[in-house]
Short mmCIF file of C-alpha atoms and ligand atoms in Angstrom, two decimals:
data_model
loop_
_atom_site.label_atom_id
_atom_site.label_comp_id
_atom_site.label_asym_id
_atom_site.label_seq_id
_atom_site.Cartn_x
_atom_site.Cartn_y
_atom_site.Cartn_z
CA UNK A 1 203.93 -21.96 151.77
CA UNK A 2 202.83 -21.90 148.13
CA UNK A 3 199.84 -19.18 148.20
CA UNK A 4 199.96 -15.98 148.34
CA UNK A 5 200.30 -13.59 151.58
CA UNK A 6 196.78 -12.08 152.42
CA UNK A 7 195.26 -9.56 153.77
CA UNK A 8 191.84 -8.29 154.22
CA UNK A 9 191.02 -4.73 154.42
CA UNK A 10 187.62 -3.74 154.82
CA UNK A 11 185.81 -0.90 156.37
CA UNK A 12 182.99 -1.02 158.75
CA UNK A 13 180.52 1.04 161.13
CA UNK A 14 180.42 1.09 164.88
CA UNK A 15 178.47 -1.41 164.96
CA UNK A 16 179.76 -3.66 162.56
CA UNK A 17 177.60 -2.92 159.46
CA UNK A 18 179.55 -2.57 155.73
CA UNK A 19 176.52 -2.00 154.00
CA UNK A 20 173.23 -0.02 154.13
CA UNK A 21 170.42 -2.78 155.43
CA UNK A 22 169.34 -2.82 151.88
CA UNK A 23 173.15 -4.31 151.19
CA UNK A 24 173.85 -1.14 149.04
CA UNK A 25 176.79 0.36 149.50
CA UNK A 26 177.93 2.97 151.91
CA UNK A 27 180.48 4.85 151.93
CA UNK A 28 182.32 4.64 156.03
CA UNK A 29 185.95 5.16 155.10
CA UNK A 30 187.32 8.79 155.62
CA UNK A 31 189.41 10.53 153.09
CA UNK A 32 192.34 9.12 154.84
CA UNK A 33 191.10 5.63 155.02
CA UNK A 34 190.58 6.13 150.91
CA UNK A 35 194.28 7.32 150.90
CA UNK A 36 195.28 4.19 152.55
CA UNK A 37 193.11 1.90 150.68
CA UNK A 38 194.41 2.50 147.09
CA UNK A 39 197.75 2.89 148.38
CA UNK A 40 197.31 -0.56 149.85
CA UNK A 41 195.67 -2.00 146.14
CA UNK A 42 198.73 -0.36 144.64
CA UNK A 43 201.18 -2.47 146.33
CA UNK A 44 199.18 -5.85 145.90
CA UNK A 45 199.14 -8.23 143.03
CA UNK A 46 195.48 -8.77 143.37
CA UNK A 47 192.13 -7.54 144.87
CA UNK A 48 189.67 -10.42 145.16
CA UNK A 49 185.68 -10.01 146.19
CA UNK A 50 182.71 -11.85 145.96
CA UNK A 51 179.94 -11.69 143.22
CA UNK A 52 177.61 -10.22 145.10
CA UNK A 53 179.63 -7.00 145.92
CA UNK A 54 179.83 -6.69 142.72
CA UNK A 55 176.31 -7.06 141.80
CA UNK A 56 175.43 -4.79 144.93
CA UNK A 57 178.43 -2.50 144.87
CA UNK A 58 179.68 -2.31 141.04
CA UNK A 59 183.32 -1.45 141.96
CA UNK A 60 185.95 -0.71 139.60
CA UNK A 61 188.89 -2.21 141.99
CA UNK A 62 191.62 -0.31 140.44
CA UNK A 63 193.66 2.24 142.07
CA UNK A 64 192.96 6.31 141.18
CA UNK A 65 195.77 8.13 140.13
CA UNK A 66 194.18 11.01 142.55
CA UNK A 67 195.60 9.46 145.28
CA UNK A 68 199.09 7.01 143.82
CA UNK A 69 201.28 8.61 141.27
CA UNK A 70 201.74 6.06 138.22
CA UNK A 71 199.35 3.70 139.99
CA UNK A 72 200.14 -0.01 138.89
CA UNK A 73 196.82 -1.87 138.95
CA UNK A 74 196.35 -4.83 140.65
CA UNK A 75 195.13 -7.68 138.96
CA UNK A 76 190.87 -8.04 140.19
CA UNK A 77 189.39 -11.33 140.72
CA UNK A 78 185.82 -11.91 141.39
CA UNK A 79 184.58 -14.99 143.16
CA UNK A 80 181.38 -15.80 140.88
CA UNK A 81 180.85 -19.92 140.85
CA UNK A 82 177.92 -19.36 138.54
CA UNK A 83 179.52 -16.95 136.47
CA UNK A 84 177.02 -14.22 136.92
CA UNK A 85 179.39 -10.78 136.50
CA UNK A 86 177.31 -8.50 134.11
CA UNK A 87 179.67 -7.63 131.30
CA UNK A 88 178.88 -4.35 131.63
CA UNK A 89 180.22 -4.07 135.09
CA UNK A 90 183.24 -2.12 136.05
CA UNK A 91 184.87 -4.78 137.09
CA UNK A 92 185.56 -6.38 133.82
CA UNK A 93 186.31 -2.79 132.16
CA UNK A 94 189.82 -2.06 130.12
CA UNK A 95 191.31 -0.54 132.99
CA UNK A 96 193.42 -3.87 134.43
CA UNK A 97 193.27 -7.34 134.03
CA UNK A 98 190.29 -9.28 135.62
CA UNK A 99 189.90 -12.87 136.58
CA UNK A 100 186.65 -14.43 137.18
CA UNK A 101 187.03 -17.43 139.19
CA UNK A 102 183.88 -20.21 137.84
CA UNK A 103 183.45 -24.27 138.57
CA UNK A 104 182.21 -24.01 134.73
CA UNK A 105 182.48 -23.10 131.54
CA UNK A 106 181.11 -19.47 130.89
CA UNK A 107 179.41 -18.55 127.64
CA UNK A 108 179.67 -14.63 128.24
CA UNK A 109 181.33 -12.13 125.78
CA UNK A 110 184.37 -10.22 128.09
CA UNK A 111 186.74 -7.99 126.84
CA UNK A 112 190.27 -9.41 126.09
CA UNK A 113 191.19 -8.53 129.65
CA UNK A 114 189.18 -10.93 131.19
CA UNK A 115 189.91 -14.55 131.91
CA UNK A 116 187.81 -17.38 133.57
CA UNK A 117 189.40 -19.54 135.15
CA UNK A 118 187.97 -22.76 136.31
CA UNK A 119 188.10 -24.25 140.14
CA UNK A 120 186.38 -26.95 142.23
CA UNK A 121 183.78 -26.11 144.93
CA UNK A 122 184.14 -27.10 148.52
CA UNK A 123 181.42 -28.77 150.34
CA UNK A 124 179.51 -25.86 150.20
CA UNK A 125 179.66 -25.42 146.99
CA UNK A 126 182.08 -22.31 147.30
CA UNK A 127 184.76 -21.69 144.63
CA UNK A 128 187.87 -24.00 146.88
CA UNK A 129 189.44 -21.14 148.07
CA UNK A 130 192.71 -23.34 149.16
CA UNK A 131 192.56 -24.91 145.75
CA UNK A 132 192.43 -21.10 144.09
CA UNK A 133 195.43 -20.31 145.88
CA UNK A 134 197.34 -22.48 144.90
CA UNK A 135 196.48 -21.47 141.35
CA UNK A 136 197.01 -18.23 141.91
CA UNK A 137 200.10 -18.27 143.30
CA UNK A 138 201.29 -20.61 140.12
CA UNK A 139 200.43 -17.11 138.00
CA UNK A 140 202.75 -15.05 139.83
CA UNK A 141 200.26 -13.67 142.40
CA UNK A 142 202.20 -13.99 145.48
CA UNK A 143 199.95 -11.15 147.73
CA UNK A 144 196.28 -10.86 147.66
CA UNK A 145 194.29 -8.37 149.30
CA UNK A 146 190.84 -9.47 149.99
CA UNK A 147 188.17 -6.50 150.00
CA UNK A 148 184.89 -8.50 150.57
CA UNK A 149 182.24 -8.57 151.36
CA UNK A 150 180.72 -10.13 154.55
CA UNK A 151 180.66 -14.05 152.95
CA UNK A 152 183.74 -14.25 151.57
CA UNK A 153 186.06 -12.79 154.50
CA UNK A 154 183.74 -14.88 157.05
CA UNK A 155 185.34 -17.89 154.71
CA UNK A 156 188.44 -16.66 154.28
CA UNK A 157 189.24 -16.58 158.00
CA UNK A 158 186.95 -19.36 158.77
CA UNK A 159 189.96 -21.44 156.68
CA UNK A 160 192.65 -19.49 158.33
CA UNK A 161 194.16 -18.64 155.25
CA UNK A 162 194.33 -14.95 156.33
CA UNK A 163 197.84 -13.02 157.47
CA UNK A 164 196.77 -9.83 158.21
CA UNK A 165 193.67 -7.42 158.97
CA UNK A 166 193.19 -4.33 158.46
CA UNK A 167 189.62 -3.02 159.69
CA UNK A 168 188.45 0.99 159.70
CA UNK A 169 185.79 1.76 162.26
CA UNK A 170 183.85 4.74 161.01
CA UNK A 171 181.91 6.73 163.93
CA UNK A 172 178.63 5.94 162.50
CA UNK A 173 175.91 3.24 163.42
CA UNK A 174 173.73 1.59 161.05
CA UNK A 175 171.69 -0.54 162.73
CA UNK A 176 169.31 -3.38 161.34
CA UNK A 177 169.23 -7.04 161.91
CA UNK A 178 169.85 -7.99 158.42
CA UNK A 179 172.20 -5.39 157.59
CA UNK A 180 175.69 -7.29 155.94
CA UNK A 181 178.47 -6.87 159.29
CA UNK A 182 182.00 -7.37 158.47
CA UNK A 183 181.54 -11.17 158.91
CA UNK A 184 178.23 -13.35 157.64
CA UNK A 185 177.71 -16.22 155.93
CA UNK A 186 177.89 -19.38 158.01
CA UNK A 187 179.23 -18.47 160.93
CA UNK A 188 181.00 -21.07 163.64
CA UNK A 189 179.39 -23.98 164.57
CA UNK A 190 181.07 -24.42 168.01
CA UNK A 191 183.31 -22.07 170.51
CA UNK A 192 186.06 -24.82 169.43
CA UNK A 193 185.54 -22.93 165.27
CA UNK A 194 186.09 -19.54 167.32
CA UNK A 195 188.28 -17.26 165.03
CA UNK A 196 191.04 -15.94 167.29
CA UNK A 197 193.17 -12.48 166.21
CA UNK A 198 195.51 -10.41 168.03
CA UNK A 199 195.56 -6.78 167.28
CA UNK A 200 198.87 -5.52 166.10
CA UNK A 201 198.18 -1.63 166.25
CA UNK A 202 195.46 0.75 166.52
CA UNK A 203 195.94 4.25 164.70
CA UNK A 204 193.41 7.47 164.72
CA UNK A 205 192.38 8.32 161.12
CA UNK A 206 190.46 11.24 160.43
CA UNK A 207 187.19 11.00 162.62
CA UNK A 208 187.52 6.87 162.91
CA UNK A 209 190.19 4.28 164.42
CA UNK A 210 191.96 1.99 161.75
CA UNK A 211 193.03 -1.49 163.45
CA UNK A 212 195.24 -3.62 162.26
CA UNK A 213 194.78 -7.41 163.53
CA UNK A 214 197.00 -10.56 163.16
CA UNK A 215 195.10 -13.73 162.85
CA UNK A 216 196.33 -16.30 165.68
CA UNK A 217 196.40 -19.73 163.47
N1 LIG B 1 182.50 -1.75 153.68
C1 LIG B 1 183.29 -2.49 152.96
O1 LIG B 1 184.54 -2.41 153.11
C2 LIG B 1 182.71 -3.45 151.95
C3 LIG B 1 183.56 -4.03 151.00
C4 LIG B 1 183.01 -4.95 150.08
C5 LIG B 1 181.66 -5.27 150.15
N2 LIG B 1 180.86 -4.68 151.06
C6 LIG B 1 179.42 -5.03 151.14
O2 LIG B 1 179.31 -6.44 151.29
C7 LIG B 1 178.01 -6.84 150.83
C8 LIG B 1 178.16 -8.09 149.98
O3 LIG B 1 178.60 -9.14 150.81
P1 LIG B 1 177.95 -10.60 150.65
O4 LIG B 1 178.37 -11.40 151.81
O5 LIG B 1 176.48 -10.46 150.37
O6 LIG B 1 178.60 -11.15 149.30
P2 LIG B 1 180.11 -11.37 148.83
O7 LIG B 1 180.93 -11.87 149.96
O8 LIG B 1 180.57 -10.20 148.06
O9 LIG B 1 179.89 -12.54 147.76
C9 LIG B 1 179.48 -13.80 148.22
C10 LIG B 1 179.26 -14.72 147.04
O10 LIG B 1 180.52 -15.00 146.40
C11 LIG B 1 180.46 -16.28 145.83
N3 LIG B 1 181.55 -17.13 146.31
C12 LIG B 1 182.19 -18.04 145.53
N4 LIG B 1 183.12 -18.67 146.21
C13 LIG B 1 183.09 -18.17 147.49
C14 LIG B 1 183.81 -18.49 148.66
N5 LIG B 1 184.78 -19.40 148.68
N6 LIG B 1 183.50 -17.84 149.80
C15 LIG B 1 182.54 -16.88 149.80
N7 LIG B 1 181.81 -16.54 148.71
C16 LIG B 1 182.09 -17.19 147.54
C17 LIG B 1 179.13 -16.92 146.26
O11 LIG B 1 178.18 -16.70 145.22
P3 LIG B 1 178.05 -17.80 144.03
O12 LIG B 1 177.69 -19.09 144.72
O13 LIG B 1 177.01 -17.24 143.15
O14 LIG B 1 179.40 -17.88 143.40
C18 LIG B 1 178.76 -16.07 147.46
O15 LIG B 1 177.37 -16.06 147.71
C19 LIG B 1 177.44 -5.67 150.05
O16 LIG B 1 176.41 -5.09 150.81
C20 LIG B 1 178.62 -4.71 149.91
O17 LIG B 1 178.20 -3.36 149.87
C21 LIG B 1 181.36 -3.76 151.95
#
């Protein structure tokens, strides 16, 4: 297959929430998760999220040397149609190479390690995430871990473009109708759409459960 392997990682609260119910970020994954995250990013050729975690969230994506030796940074892609990344996020910093994924031509200033790169929308007007893939994996990136948030895993599985799964449960609840869960957006339309996984293992980490799924395609 010519796109990359991918995963998502993401972590979540016992009942499902990634976010504060104002969609600000909260912090759910242990010290162990943390461990496991950026040793995860440090394998990967590239981290990919939506705009609005970074609008919301402001994350750097890179990995901290606190946790890999010599980390190796991944390359970070943002999802951003309407090319609204702030070029004073951290996202677009010095740190590693960033890719902002558009369906136009962007007028804003980035450093020299950002590129834009230029992709059709689906039908719902979505950067063509089977279309991107194929782009990416014509750079070189041949694994991709996807971090978030709630829209764009909801479409990456919705398209069953997704390998693996890897979901922390932190013993907290959150509550709130309108509070981001690990999987918005348009959901299915019909039990046929129904998004199927197998789980391949279940570990204890620190106070939470990390679960590893296999999507059934
Ligand atoms: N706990 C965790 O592990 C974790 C991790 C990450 C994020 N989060 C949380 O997730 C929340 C943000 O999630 P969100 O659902 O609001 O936004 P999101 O998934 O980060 O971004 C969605 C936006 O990305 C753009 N996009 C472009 N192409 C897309 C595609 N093919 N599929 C999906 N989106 C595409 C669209 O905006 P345009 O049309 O403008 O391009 C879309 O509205 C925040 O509250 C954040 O804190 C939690």
């Amino acid at each position: 297959m010519n796109q990359p392997h991918i995963i998502i990682n993401c972590a979540m609260t016992a009942d499902g929430k990634i976010a504060q119910p104002s969609g600000k970020q909260l912090r759910i994954s242990c010290e162990e998760d943390m461990e496991r995250m950026y040793k995860l990013r440090n394998k990967y050729d590239a981290v990919l999220v939506g705009i609005d975690t970074v609008l919301s969230d402001d994350p750097k994506l890179t990995v901290k040397d606190k946790y890999v030796e010599n980390p190796r940074q991944p390359i970070r892609i943002v999802l951003d149609t309407h090319c609204k990344t702030p070029t004073n996020s951290l996202v677009v910093n010095q740190a590693a190479k960033t890719l902002i994924i558009t369906d136009k031509e962007c007028n804003k200033k980035y450093n020299d390690n950002v590129e834009i790169i230029q992709c059709e929308t689906d039908k719902e007007g979505y950067i063509d995430l089977n279309k991107l893939l194929k782009i990416l994996f014509n750079r070189g990136i041949k694994t991709l871990m996807v971090e978030g948030g709630s829209t764009v895993i909801l479409n990456f599985l919705k398209q069953k473009l997704v390998d693996d799964m890897y979901v922390y449960i932190g013993p907290m609840i959150v509550g709130g109708k309108d509070t981001p869960t690990l999987a918005d957006g348009n959901g299915i339309k019909n039990i046929g759409e129904l998004i199927n996984l197998e789980i391949v293992d279940t570990y204890r980490l620190g106070p939470g459960i990390l679960i590893h799924y296999r999507m059934i395609k």
